C-alpha positions as a printed NumPy array, in Angstrom:
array([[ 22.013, -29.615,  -0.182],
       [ 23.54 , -26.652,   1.29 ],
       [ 26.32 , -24.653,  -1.301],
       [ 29.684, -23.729,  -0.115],
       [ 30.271, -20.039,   0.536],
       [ 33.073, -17.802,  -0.912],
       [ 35.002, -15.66 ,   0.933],
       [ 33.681, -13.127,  -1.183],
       [ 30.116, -13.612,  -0.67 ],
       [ 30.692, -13.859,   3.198],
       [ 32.566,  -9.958,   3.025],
       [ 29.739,  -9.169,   0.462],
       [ 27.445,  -8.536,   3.353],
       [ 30.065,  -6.795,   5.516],
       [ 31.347,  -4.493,   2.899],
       [ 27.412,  -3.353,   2.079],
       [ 27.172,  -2.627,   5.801],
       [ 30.237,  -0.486,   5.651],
       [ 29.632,   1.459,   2.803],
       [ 26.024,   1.924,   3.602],
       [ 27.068,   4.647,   6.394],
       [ 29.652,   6.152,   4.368],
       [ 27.566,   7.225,   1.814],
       [ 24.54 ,   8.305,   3.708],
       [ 27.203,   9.861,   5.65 ],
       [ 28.655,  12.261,   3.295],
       [ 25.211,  14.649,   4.086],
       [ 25.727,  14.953,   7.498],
       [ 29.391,  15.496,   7.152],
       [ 29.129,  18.389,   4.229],
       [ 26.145,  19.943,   6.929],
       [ 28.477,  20.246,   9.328],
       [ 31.164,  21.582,   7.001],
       [ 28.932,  24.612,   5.788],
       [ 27.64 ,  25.06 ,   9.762],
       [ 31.029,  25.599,  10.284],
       [ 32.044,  28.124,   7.516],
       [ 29.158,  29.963,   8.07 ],
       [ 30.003,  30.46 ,  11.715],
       [ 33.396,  31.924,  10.707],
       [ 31.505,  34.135,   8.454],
       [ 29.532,  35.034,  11.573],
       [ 32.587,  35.545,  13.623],
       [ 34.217,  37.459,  10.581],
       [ 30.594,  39.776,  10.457],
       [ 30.903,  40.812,  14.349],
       [ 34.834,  41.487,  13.917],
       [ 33.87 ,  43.967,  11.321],
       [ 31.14 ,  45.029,  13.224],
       [ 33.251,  45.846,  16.059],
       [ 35.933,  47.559,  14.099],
       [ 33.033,  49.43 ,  12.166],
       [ 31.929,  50.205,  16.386],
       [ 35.553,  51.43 ,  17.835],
       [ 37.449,  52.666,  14.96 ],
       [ 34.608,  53.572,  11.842],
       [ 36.836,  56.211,   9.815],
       [ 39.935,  54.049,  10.298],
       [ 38.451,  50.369,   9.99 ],
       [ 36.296,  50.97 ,   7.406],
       [ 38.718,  53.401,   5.209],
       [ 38.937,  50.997,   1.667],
       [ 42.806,  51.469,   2.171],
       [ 42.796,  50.027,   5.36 ],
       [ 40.641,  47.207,   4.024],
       [ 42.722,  46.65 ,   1.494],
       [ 45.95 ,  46.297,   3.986],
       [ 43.948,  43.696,   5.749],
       [ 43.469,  41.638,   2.703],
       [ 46.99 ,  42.483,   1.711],
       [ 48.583,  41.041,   5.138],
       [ 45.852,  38.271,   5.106],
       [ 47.19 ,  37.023,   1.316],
       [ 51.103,  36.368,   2.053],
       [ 50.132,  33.943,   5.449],
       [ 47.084,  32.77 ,   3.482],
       [ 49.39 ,  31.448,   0.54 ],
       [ 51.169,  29.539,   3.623],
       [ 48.115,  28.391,   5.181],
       [ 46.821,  26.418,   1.852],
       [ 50.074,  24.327,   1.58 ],
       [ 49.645,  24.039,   5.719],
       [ 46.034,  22.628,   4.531],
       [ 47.385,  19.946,   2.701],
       [ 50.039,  18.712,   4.918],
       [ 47.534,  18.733,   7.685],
       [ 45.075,  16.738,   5.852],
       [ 47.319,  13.951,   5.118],
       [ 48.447,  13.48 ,   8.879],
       [ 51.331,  15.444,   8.954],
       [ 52.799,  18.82 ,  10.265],
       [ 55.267,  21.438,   9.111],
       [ 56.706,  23.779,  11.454],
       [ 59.314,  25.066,   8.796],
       [ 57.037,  27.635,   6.954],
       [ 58.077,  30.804,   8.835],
       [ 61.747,  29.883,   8.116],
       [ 61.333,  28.525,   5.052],
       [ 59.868,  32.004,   3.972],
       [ 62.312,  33.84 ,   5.917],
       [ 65.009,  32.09 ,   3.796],
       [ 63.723,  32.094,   0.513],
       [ 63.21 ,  36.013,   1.098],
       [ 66.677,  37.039,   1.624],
       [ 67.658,  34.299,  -0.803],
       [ 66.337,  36.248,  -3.688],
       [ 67.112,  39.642,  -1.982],
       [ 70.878,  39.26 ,  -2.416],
       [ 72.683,  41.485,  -4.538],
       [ 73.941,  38.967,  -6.796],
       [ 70.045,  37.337,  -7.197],
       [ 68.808,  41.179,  -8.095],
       [ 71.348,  41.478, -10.827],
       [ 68.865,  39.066, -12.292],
       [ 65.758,  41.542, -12.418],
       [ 62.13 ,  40.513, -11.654],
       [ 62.41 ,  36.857, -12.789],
       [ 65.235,  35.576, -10.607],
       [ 64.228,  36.982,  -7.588],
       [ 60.649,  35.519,  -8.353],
       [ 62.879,  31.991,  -9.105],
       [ 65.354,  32.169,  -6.56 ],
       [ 62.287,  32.483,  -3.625],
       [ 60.075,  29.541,  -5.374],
       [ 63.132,  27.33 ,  -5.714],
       [ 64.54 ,  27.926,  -2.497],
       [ 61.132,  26.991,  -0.984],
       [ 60.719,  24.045,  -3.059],
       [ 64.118,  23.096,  -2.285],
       [ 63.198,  23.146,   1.127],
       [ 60.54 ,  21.508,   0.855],
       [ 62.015,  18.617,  -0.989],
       [ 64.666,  18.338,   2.022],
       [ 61.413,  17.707,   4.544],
       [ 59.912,  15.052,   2.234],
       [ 62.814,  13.161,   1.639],
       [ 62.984,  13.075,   5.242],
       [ 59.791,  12.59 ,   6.352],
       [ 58.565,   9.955,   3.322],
       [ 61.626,   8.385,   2.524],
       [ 64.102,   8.512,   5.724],
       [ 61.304,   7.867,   8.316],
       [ 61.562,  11.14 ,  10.107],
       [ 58.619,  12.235,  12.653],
       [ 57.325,  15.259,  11.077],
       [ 57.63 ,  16.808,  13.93 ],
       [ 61.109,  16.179,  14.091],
       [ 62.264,  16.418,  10.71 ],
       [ 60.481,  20.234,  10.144],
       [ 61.817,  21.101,  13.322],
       [ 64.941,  20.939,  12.141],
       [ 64.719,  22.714,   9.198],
       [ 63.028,  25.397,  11.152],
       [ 66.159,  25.935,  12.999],
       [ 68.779,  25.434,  10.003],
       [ 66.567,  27.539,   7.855],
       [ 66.457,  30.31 ,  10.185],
       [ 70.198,  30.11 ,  11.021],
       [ 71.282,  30.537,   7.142],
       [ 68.809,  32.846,   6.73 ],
       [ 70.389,  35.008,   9.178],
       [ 74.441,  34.101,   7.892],
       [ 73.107,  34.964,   4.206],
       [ 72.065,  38.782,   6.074],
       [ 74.57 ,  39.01 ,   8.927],
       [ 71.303,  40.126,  10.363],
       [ 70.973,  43.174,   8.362],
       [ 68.161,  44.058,   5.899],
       [ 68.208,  43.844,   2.606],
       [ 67.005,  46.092,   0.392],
       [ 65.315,  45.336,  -2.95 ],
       [ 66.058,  47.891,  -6.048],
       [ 64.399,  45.983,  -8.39 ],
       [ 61.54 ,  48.534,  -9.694],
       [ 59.725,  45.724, -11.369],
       [ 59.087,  44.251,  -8.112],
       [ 58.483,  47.197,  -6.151],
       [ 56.201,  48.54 ,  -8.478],
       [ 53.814,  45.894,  -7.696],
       [ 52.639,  47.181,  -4.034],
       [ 51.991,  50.751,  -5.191],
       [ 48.736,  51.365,  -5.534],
       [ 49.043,  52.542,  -9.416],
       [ 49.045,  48.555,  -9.957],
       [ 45.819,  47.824,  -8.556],
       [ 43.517,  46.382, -10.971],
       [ 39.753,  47.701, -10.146],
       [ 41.14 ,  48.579,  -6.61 ],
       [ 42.083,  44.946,  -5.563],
       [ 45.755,  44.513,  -4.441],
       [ 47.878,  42.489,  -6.993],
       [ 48.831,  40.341,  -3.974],
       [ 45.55 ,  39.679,  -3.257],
       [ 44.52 ,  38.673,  -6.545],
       [ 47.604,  35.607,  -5.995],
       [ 46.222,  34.534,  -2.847],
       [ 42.724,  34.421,  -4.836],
       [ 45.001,  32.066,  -7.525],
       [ 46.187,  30.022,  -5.047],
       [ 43.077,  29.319,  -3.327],
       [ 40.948,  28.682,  -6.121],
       [ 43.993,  26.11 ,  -7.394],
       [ 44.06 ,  24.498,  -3.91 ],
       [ 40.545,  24.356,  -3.56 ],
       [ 40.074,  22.249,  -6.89 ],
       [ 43.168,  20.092,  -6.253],
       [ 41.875,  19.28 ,  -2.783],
       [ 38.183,  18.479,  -4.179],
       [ 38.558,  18.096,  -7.657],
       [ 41.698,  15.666,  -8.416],
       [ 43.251,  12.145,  -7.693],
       [ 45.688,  14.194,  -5.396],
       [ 43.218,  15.351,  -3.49 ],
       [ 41.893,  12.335,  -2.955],
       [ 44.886,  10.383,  -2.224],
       [ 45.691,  12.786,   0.69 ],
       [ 42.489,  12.602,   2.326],
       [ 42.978,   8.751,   1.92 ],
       [ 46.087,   8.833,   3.364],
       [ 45.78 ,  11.306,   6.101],
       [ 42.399,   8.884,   7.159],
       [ 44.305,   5.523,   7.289],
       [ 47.647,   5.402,   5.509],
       [ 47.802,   1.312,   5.799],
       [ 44.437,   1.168,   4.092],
       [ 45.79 ,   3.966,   1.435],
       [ 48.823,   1.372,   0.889],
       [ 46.636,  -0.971,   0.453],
       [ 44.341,   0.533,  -2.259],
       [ 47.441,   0.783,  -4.317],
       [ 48.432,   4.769,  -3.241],
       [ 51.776,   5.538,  -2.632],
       [ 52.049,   6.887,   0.506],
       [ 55.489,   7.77 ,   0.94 ],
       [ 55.55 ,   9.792,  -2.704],
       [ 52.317,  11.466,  -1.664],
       [ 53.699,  12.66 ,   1.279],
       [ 57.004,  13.856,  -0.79 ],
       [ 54.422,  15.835,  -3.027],
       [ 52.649,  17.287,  -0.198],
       [ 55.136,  18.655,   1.528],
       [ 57.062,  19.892,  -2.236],
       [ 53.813,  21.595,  -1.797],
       [ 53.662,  23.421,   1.149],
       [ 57.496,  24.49 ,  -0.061],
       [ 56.416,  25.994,  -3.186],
       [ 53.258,  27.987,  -1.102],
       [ 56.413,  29.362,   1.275],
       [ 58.27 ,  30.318,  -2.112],
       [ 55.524,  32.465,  -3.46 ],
       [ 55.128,  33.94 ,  -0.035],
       [ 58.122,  34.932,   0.122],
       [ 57.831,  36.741,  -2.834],
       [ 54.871,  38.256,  -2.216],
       [ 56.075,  39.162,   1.446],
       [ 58.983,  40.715,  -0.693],
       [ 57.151,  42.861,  -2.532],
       [ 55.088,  43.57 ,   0.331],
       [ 58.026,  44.761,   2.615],
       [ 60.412,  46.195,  -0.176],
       [ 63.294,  43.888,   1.136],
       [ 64.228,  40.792,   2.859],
       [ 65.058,  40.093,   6.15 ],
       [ 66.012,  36.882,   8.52 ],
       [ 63.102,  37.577,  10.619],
       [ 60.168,  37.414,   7.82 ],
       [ 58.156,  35.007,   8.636],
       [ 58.219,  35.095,  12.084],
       [ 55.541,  32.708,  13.865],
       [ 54.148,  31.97 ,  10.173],
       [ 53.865,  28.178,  11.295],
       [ 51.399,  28.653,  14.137],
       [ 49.319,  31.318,  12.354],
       [ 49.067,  28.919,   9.264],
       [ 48.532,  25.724,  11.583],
       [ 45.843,  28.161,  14.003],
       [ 43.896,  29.225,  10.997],
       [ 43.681,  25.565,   9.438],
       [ 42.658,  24.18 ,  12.434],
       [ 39.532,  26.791,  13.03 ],
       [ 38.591,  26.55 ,   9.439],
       [ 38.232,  22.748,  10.353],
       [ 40.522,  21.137,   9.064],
       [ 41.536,  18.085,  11.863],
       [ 45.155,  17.759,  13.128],
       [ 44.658,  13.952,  13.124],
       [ 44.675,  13.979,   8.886],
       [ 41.972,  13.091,   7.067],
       [ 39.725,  16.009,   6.476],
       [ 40.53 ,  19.095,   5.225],
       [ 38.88 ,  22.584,   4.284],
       [ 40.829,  25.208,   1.959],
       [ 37.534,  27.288,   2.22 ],
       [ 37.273,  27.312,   6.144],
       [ 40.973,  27.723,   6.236],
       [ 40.595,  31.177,   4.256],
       [ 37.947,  32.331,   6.443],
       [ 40.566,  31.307,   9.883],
       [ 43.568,  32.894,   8.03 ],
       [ 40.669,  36.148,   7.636],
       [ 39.109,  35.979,  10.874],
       [ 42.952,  36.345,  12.606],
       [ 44.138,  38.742,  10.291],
       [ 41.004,  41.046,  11.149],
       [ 41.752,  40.612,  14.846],
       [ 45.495,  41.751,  14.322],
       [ 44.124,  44.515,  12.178],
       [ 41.692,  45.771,  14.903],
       [ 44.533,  45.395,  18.136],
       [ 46.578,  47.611,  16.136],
       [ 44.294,  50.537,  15.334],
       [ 42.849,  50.361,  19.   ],
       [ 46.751,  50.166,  20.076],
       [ 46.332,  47.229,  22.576],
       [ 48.776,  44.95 ,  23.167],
       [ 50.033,  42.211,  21.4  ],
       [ 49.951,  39.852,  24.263],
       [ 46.516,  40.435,  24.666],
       [ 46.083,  39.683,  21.041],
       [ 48.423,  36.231,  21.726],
       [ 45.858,  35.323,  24.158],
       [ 43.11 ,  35.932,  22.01 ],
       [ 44.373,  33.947,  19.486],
       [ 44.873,  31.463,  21.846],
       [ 41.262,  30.916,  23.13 ],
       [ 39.976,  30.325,  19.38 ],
       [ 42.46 ,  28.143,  18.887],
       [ 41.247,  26.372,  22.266],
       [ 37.517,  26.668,  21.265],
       [ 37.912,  25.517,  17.408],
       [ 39.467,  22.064,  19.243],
       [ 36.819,  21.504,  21.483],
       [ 34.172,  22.077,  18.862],
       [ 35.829,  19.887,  16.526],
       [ 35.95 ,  16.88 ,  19.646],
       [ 32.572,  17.572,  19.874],
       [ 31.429,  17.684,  15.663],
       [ 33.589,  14.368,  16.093],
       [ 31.807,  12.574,  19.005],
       [ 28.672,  13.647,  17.616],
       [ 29.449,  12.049,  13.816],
       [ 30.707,   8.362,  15.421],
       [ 27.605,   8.799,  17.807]])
């Protein structure tokens, strides 16, 4: 006599079938993850080679090198948060205001009366406060990312530039000043620098190492099926994006330090840099995979590019355009890594 079937034992074979591939899967998909780092590290070796080629004394001076790292640190702060947000399927064009913001924010002569520690409060709150205002939206109120960053990109930028009345504004805090003179380099790495290293290294283990991480991979994938599981989509995506606030608040400050002041136009373009770099370092637009290491090496491979344009003085469009065809080629490769994992 023939038993009855369960539901369960007809999925049984299903569900083996399905989580077969995923696990054998995880190789192939880790292969192509260090291909792909180590061709940024190639691309990074012939940049250097080329600077090393055109401009040796001035390339390869360690103070130059140490600018590049320097400039690469404040938009590589930006670009983890970016990381995340991308990941989990969504976008945030806000960073370049939100830094602009948070940077004259804490620049104001009331904020300085504070010393080191509220300017250093005033930019991370700001940003998380910003933040906070494109989660609520965006998890909670339904808003297209898109949309809802969009529009803080513009009302950012416009109070950033009534809190100025588009003048600079200088910092005379000597605590904070002190920390981009070269007398507060430890072992001749940058303080600034040596946050970015902070941040990645925190990013990189909350990406790979935690729940969190996890949870946005899962949700950036298939946000039904992370419902599903029991994740909470909508405060994940609140987090996420209270993330990429708090990157554009230290930023800010670091840009701060950086610059000796704070101006409405910091941060100008931040949000395509940070998006350009996350995308070559391969993390996908679509959500669902991300890369804090690859994103480093796009945030350095762009920074070295600016770096060399500027001591061969050619022109910035030409380094626009540049920028553009990686951008363009780190696409089609990742259609390609794509097509070639469903093959």
């Amino acid at each position: 006599m023939t038993q009855p079937v369960s539901a369960a034992q007809k999925d049984a074979p299903a569900a083996t079938a399905t989580s077969a591939p995923a696990g054998g899967g995880r190789r192939p998909l880790g292969l192509r993850a260090d291909v792909r780092n180590l061709s940024l590290l190639g691309v990074l070796a012939v940049l250097i080679a080329v600077g090393g080629i055109t401009k040796p004394d001035e390339f390869l001076a360690v103070s130059n090198l140490q600018l590049v790292l320097t400039q690469a640190s404040v938009i590589g702060v930006v670009t983890v948060g970016m990381t995340f947000v991308i990941t989990s399927g969504g976008i945030d064009l806000s960073v370049g205001a939100i830094v602009a913001l948070a940077s004259v924010w804490a620049t104001t002569v009331a904020t300085q009366e504070y010393g080191f520690a509220g300017i250093l409060f005033t930019a991370v709150i700001v940003g998380v406060g910003c933040g906070l205002v494109n989660g609520v939206l965006i998890a909670y109120g339904g808003m297209v990312p898109f949309i809802a960053t969009l529009a803080m990109l513009a009302s950012a930028r416009g109070l950033a530039l009534q809190i100025t009345d588009g003048k600079t504004q200088i910092v005379t805090v000597n605590e904070v000043l002190d920390l981009g003179v070269r007398d507060a380099y430890i072992l001749g790495v940058p303080p600034l620098v040596l946050v970015f290293a902070a941040v990645t290294v925190i990013g990189w283990l909350l990406l790979n190492r935690t729940t969190f991480g996890r949870r946005t991979v899962a949700v950036g994938g298939n946000a039904e099926a992370a419902r599903l599981a029991g994740i909470d989509v909508r405060r994940q995506r609140l987090y996420l994006y209270l993330l990429s606030g708090l990157c554009c608040g230290i930023a800010a400050f670091m840009l701060i330090v950086l610059a000796g002041s704070g101006q409405n136009t910091n941060g100008n373009l931040y949000e395509l840099d940070a998006i350009a770099a996350a995308i070559i370092g391969g993390t996908l637009l679509s959500g669902g995979r991300g890369t804090i290491v690859g994103s480093v090496l796009g945030v350095l491979v762009f920074t070295t590019i600016t770096n060399i344009f500027a001591l061969n003085n050619l022109e910035t469009a030409v380094q626009q355009i540049a920028k553009g065809a990686i951008i363009v080629a780190a696409v089609l490769v990742q259609r390609r890594t794509l097509r070639g994992g469903d093959a």
